[in-house]
PDB file of C-alpha atoms and ligand atoms in Angstrom:
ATOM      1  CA  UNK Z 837     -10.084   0.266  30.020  1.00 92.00           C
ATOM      2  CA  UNK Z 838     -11.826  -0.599  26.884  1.00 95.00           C
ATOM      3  CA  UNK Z 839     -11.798   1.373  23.913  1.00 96.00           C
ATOM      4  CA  UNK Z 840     -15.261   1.406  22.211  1.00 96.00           C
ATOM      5  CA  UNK Z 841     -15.858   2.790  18.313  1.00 95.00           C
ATOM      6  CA  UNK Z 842     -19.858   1.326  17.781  1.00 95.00           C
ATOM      7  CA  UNK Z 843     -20.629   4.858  17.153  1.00 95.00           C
ATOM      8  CA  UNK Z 844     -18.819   5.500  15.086  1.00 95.00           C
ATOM      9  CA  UNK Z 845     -20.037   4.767  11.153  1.00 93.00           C
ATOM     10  CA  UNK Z 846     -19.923   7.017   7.908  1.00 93.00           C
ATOM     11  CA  UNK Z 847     -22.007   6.559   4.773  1.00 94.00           C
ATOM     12  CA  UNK Z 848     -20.046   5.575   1.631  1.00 95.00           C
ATOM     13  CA  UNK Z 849     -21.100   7.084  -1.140  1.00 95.00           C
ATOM     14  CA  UNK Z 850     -18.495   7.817  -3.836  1.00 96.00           C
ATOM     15  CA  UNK Z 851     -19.368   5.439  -6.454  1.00 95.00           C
ATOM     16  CA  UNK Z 852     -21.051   2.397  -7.782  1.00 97.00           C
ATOM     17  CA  UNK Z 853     -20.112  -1.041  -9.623  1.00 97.00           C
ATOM     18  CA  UNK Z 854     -22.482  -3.081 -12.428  1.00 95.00           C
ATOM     19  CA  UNK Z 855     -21.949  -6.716 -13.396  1.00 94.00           C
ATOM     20  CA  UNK Z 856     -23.270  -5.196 -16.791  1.00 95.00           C
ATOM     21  CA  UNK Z 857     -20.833  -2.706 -17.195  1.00 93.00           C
ATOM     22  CA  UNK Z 858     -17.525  -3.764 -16.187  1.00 96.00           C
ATOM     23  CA  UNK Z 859     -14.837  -5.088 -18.482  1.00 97.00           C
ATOM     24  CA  UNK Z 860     -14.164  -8.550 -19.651  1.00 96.00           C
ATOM     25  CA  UNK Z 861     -10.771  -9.192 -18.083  1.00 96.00           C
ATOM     26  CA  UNK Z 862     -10.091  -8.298 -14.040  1.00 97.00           C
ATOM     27  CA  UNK Z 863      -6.679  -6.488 -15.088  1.00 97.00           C
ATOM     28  CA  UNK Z 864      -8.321  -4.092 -17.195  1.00 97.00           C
ATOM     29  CA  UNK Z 865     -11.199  -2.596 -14.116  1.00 98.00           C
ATOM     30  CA  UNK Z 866      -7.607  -3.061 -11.490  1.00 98.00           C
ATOM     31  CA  UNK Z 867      -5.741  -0.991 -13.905  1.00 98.00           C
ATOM     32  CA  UNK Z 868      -8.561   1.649 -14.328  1.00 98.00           C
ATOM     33  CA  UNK Z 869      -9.011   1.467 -10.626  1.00 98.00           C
ATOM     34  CA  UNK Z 870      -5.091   1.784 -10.127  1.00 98.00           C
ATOM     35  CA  UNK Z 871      -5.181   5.037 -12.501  1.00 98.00           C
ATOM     36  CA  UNK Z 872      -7.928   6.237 -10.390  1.00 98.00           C
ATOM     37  CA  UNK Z 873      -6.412   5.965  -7.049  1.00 98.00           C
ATOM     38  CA  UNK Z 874      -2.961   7.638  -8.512  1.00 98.00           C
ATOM     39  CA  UNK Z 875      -5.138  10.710  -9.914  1.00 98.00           C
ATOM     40  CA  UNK Z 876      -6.712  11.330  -6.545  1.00 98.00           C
ATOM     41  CA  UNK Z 877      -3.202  11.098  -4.251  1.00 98.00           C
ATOM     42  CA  UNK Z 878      -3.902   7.572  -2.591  1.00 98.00           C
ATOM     43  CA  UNK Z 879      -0.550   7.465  -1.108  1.00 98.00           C
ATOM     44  CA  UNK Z 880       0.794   4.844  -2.167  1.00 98.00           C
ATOM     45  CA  UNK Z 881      -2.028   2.932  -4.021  1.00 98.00           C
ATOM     46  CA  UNK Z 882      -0.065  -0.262  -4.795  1.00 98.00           C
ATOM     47  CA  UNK Z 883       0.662  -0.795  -1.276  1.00 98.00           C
ATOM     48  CA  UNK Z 884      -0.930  -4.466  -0.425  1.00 98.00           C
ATOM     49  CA  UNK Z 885      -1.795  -6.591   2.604  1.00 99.00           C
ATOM     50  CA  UNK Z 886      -0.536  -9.975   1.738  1.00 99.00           C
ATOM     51  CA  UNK Z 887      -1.943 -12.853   3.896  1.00 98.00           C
ATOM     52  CA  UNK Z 888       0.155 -16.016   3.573  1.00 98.00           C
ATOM     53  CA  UNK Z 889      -0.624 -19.445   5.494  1.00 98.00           C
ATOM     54  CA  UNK Z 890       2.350 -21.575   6.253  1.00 98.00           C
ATOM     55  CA  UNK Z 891       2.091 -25.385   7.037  1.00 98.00           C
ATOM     56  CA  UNK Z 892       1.163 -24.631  10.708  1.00 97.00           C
ATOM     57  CA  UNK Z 893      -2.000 -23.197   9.361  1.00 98.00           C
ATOM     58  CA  UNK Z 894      -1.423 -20.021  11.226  1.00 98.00           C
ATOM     59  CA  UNK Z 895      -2.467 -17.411   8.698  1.00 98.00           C
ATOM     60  CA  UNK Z 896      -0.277 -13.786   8.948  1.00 98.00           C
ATOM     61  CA  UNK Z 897      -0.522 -10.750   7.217  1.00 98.00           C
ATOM     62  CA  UNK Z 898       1.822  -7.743   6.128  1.00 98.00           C
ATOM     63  CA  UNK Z 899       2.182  -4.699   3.683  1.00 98.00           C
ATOM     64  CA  UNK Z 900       4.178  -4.932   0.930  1.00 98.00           C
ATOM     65  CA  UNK Z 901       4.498  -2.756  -2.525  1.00 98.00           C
ATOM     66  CA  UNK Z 902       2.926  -4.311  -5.669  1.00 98.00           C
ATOM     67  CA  UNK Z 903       5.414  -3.341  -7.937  1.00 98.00           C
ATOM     68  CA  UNK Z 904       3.767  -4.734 -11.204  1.00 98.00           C
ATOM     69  CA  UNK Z 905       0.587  -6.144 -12.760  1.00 98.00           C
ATOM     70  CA  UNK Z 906       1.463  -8.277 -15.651  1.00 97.00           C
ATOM     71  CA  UNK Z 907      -0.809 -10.333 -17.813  1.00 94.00           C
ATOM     72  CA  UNK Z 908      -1.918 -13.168 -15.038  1.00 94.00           C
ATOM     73  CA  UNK Z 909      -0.937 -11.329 -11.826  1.00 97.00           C
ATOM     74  CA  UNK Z 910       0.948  -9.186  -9.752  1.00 98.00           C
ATOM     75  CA  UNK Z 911       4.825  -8.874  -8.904  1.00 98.00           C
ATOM     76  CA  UNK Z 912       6.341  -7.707  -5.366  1.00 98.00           C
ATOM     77  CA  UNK Z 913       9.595  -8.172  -4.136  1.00 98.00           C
ATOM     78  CA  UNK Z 914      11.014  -8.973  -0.974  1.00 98.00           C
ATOM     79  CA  UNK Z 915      13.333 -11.438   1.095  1.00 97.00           C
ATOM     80  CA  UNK Z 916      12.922 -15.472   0.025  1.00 98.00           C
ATOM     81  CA  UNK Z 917      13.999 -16.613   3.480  1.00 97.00           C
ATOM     82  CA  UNK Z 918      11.638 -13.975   5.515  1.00 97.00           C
ATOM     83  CA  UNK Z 919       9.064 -15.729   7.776  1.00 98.00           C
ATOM     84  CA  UNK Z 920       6.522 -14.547   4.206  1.00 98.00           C
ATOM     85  CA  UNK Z 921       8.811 -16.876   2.010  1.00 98.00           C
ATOM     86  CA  UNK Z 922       9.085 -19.702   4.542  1.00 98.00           C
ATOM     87  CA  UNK Z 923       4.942 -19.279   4.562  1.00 98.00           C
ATOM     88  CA  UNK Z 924       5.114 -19.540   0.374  1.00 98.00           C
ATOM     89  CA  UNK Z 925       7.680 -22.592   0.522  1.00 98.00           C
ATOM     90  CA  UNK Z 926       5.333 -24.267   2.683  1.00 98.00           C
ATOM     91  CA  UNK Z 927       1.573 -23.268   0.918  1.00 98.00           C
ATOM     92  CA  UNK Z 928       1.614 -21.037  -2.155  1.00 98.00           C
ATOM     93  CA  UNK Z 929      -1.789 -19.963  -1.441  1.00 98.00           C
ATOM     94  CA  UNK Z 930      -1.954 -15.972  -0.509  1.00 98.00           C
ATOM     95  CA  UNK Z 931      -4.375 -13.271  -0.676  1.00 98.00           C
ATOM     96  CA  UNK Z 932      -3.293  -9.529  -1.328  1.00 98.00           C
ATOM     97  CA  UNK Z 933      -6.071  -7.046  -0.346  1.00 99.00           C
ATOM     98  CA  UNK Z 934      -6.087  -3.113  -1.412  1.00 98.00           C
ATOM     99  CA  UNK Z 935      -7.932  -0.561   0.575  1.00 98.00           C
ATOM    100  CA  UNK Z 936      -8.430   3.299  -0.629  1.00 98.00           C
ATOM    101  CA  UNK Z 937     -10.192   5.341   1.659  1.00 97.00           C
ATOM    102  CA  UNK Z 938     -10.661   8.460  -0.521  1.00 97.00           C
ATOM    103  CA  UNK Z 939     -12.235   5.994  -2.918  1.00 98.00           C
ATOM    104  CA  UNK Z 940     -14.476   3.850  -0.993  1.00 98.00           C
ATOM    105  CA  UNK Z 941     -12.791   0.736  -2.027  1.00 98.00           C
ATOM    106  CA  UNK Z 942     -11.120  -2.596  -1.774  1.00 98.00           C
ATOM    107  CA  UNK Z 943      -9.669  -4.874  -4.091  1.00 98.00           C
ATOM    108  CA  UNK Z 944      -8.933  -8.659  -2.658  1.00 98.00           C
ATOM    109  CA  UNK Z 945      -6.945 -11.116  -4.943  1.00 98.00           C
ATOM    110  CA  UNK Z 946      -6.324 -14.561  -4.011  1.00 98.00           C
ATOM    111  CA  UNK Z 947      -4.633 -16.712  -6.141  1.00 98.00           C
ATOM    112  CA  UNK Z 948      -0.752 -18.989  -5.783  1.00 98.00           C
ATOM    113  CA  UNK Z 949       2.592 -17.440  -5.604  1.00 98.00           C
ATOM    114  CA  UNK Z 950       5.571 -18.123  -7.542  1.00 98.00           C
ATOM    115  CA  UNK Z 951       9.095 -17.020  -7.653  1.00 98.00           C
ATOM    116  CA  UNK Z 952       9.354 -14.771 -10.408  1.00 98.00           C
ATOM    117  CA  UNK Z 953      12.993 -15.441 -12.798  1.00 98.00           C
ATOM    118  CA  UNK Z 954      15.761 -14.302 -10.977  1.00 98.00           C
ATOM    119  CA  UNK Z 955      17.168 -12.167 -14.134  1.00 98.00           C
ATOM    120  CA  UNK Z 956      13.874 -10.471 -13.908  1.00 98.00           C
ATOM    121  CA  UNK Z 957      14.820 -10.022  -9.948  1.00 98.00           C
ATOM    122  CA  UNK Z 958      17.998  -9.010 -10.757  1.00 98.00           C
ATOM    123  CA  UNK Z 959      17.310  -6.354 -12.569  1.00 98.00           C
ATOM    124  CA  UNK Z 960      14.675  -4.830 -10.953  1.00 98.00           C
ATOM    125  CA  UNK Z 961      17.208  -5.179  -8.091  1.00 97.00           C
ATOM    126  CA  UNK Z 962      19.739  -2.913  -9.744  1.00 97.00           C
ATOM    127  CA  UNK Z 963      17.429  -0.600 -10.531  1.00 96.00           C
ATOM    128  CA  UNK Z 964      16.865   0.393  -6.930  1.00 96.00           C
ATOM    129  CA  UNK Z 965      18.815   2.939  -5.451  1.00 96.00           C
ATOM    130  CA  UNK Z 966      21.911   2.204  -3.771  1.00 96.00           C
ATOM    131  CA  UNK Z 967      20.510   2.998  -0.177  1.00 94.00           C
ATOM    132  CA  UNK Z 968      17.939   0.401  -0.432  1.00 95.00           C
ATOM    133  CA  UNK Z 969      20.278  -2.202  -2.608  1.00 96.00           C
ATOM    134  CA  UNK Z 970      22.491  -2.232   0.979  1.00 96.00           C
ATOM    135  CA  UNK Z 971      19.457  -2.626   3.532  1.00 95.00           C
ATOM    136  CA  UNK Z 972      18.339  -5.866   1.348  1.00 96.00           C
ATOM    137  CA  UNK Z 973      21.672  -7.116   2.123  1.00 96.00           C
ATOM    138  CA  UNK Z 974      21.541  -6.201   5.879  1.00 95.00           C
ATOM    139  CA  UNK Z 975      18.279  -7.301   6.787  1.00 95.00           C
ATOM    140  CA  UNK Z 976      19.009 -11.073   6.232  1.00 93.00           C
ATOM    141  CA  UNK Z 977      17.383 -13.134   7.387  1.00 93.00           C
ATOM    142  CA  UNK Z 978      14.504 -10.529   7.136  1.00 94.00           C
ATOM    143  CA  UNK Z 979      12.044 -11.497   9.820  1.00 94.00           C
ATOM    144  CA  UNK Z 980      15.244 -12.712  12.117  1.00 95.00           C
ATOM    145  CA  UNK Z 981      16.286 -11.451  15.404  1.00 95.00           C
ATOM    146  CA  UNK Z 982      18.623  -9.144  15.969  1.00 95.00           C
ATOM    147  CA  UNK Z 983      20.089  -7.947  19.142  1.00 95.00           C
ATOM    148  CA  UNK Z 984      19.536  -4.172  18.698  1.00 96.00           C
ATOM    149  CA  UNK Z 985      19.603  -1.408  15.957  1.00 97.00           C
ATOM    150  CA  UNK Z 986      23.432  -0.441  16.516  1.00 96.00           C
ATOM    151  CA  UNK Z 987      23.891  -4.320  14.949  1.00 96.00           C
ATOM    152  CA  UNK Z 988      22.134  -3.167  11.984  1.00 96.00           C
ATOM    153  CA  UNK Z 989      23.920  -0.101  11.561  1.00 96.00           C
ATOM    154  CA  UNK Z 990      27.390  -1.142  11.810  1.00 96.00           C
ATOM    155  CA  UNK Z 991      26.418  -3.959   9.185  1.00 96.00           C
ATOM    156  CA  UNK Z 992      24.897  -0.886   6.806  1.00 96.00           C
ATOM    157  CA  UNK Z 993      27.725   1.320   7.387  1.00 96.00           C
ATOM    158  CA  UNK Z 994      30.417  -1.908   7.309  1.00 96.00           C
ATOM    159  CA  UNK Z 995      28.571  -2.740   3.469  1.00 96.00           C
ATOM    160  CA  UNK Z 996      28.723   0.953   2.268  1.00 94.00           C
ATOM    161  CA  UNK Z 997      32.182   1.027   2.760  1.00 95.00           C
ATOM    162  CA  UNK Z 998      32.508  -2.146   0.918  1.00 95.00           C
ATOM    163  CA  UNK Z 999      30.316  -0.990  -1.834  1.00 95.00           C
ATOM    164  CA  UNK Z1000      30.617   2.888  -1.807  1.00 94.00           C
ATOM    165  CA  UNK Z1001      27.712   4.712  -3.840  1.00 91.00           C
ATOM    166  CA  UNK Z1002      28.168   4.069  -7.699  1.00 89.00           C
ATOM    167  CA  UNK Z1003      29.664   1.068  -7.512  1.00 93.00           C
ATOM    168  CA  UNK Z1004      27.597  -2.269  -7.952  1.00 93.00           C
ATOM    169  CA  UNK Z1005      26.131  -4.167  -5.178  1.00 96.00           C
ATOM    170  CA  UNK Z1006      25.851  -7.738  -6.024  1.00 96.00           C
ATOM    171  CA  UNK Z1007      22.026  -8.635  -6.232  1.00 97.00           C
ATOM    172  CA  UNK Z1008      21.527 -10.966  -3.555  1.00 97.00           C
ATOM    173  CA  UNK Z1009      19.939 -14.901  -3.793  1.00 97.00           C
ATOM    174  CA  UNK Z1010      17.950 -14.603  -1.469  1.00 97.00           C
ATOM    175  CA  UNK Z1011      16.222 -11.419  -2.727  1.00 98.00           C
ATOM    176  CA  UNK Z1012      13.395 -11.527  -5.421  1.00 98.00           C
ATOM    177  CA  UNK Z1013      10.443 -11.146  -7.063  1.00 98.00           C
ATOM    178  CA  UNK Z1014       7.067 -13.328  -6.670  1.00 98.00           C
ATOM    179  CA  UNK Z1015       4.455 -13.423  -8.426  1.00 98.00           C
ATOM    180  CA  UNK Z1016       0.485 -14.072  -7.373  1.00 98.00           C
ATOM    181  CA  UNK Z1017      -1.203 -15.865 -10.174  1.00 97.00           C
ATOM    182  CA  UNK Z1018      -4.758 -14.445 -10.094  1.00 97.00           C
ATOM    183  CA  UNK Z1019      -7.627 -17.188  -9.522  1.00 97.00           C
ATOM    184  CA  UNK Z1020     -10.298 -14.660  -8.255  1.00 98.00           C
ATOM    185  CA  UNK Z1021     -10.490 -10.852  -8.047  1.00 98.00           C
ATOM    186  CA  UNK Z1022     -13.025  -8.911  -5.977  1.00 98.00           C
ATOM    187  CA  UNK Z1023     -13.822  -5.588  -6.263  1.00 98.00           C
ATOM    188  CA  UNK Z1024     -15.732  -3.320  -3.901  1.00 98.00           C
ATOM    189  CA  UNK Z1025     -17.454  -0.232  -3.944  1.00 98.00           C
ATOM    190  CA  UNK Z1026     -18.951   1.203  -1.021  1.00 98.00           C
ATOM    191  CA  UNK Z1027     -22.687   2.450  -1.229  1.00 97.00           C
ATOM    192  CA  UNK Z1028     -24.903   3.750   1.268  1.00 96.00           C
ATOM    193  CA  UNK Z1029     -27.179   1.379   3.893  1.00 96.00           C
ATOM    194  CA  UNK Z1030     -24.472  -0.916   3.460  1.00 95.00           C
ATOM    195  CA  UNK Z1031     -25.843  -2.031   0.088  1.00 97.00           C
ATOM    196  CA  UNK Z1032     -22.230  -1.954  -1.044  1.00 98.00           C
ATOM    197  CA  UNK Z1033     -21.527  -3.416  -4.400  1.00 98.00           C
ATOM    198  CA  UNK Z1034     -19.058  -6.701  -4.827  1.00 98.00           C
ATOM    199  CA  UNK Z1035     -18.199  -7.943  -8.080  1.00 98.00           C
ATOM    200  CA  UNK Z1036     -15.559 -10.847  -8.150  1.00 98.00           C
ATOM    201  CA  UNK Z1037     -13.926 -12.618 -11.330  1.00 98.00           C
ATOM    202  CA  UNK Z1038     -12.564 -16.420 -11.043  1.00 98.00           C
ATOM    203  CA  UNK Z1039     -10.805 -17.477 -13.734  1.00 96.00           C
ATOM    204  CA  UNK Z1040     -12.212 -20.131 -15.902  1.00 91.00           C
ATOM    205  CA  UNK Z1041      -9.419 -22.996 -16.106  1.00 78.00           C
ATOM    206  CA  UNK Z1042     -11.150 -24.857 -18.777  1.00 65.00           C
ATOM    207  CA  UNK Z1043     -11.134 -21.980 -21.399  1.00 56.00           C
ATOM    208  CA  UNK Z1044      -7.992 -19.858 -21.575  1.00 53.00           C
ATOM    209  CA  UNK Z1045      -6.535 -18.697 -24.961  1.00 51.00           C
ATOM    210  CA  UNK Z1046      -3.355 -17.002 -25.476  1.00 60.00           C
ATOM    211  CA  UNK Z1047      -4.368 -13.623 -24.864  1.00 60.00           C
ATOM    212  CA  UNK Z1048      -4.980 -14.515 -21.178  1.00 68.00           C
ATOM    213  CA  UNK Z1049      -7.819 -16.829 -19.173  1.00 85.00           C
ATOM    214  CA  UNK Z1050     -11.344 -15.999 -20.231  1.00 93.00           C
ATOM    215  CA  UNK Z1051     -13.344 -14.986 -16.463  1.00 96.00           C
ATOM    216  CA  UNK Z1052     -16.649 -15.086 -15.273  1.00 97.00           C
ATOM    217  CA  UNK Z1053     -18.272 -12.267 -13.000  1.00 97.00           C
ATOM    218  CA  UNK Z1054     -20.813 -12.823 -10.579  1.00 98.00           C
ATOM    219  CA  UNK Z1055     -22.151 -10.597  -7.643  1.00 98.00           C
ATOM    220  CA  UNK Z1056     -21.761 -11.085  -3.887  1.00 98.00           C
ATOM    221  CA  UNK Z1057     -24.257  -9.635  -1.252  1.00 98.00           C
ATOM    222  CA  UNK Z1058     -22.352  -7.059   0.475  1.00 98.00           C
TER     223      UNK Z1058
HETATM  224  C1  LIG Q 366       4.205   0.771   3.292  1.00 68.89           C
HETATM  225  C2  LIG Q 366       5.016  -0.482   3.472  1.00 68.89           C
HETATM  226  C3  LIG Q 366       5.616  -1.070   2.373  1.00 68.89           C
HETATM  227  C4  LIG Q 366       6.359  -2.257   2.511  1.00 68.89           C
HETATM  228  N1  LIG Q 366       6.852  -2.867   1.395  1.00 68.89           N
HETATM  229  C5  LIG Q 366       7.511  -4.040   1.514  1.00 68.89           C
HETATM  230  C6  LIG Q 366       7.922  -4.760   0.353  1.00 68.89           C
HETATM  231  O1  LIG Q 366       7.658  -4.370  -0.800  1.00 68.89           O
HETATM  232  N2  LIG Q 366       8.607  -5.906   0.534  1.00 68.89           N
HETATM  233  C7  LIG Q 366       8.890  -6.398   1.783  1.00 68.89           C
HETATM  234  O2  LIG Q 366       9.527  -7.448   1.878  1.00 68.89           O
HETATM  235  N3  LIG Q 366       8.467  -5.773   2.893  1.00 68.89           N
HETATM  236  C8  LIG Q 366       7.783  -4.608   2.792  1.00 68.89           C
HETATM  237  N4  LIG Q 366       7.334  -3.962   3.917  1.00 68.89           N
HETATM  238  C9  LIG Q 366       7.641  -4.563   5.240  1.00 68.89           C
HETATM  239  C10 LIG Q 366       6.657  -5.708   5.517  1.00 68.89           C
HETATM  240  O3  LIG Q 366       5.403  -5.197   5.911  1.00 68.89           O
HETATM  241  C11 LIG Q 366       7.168  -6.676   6.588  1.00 68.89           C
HETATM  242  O4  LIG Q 366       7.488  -5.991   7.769  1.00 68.89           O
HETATM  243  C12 LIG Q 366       8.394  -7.467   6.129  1.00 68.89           C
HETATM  244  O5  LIG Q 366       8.313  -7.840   4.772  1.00 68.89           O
HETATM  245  C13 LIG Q 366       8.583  -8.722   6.965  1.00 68.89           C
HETATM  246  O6  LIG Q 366       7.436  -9.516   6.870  1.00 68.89           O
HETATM  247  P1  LIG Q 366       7.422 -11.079   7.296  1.00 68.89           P
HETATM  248  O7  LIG Q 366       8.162 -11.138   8.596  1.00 68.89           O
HETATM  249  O8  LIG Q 366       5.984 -11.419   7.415  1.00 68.89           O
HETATM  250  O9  LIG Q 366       8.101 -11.831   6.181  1.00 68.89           O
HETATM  251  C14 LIG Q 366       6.553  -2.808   3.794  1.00 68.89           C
HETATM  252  C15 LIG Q 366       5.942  -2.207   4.907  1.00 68.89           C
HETATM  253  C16 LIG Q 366       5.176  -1.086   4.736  1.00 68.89           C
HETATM  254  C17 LIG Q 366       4.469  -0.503   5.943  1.00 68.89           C
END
């Protein structure tokens, strides 16, 4: 049997978005929107859909933590061989997309990915407790098959006892950053009627100083 939602629709009408009155640079309104989120308990804001496109053009699509926003981008981490990093070897193209309920919004980035410098990985890596330092080393090759959780177990319990709790585990290659270079940023605000507002930045390429591109805003119909 089918499972039908067409009734189902709700106004939004928490807030409102002006080409006029945003700021110059996309970080800034992301940040303010970031602070926002965090001040009304989105669970975990910075939690992103990341849509990556691998050379046999089949597009797919996961969550994973934003862990930073630095001056052209954002940072997450994860595994470099997981079917995500094959997808980035291959096409560097991604989109990231944010959605807040309690807030009416969505944030979609698209931009390239890089690998971000491995001391940089490295020590985000060792900042992480020791719990989650071990599971990066068991899930590899994240995305792989594996027979059945009792496999995964023994390997966690086989690399605690090889690494007990305050000693170091060794960050591991083929666990890192990456960063998404921002070309274009949309933001948008649900409004009533579905006369929601869009506003997206793209970088301009031809005029970037050292402070960071320079962007241009337009508006998209909703
Ligand atoms: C809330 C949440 C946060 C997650 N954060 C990460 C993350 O930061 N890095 C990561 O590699 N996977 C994270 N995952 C797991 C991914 O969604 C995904 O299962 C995993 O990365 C394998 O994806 P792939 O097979 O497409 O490479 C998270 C999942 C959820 C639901």
């Amino acid at each position: 049997m089918s499972m039908d939602f067409t009734d189902q629709r709700l106004s939004y009408e928490k807030g409102s978005l002006d080409q006029s009155s945003v700021p110059e640079s996309p970080f800034e309104l992301l940040k303010a929107w970031m602070q926002e989120a965090i001040e009304v308990n989105v669970q975990e804001p910075y939690a992103m859909s990341l849509a990556t496109c691998g050379a046999d053009n089949k597009p797919s699509v996961r969550i994973v933590l934003m862990r930073e926003i630095t001056q052209n981008g954002i940072v997450f981490y994860t595994n470099y061989e997981s079917a995500k990093g094959q997808d980035i070897a291959e096409n560097p193209n991604a989109e990231a997309l944010f959605f807040w309920h309690k807030l009416e919004r969505q944030i979609r980035i698209s931009g390239s990915i890089a690998k971000i410098e491995a001391q940089k990985s490295a020590e985000y890596f060792q900042k992480r407790p020791h719990d989650s330092q071990v599971g990066a080393w068991v899930s590899q090759p994240q995305s792989g098959e594996v027979a059945n959780r009792e496999v995964m177990e023994q390997t966690f319990n086989q690399l605690q006892s090889d690494y007990p709790e305050n000693t170091q585990v060794p960050t591991p290659e083929f666990w890192g950053g990456y960063e998404i270079t921002v070309d274009e940023i949309e933001f948008w605000q649900g409004r009533a009627n579905r006369m929601h507002d869009r506003i997206v930045y793209s970088r301009n390429n031809n005029d970037s100083d050292e402070n960071g591109a320079s962007w241009n805003t337009k508006r998209l119909l909703p």
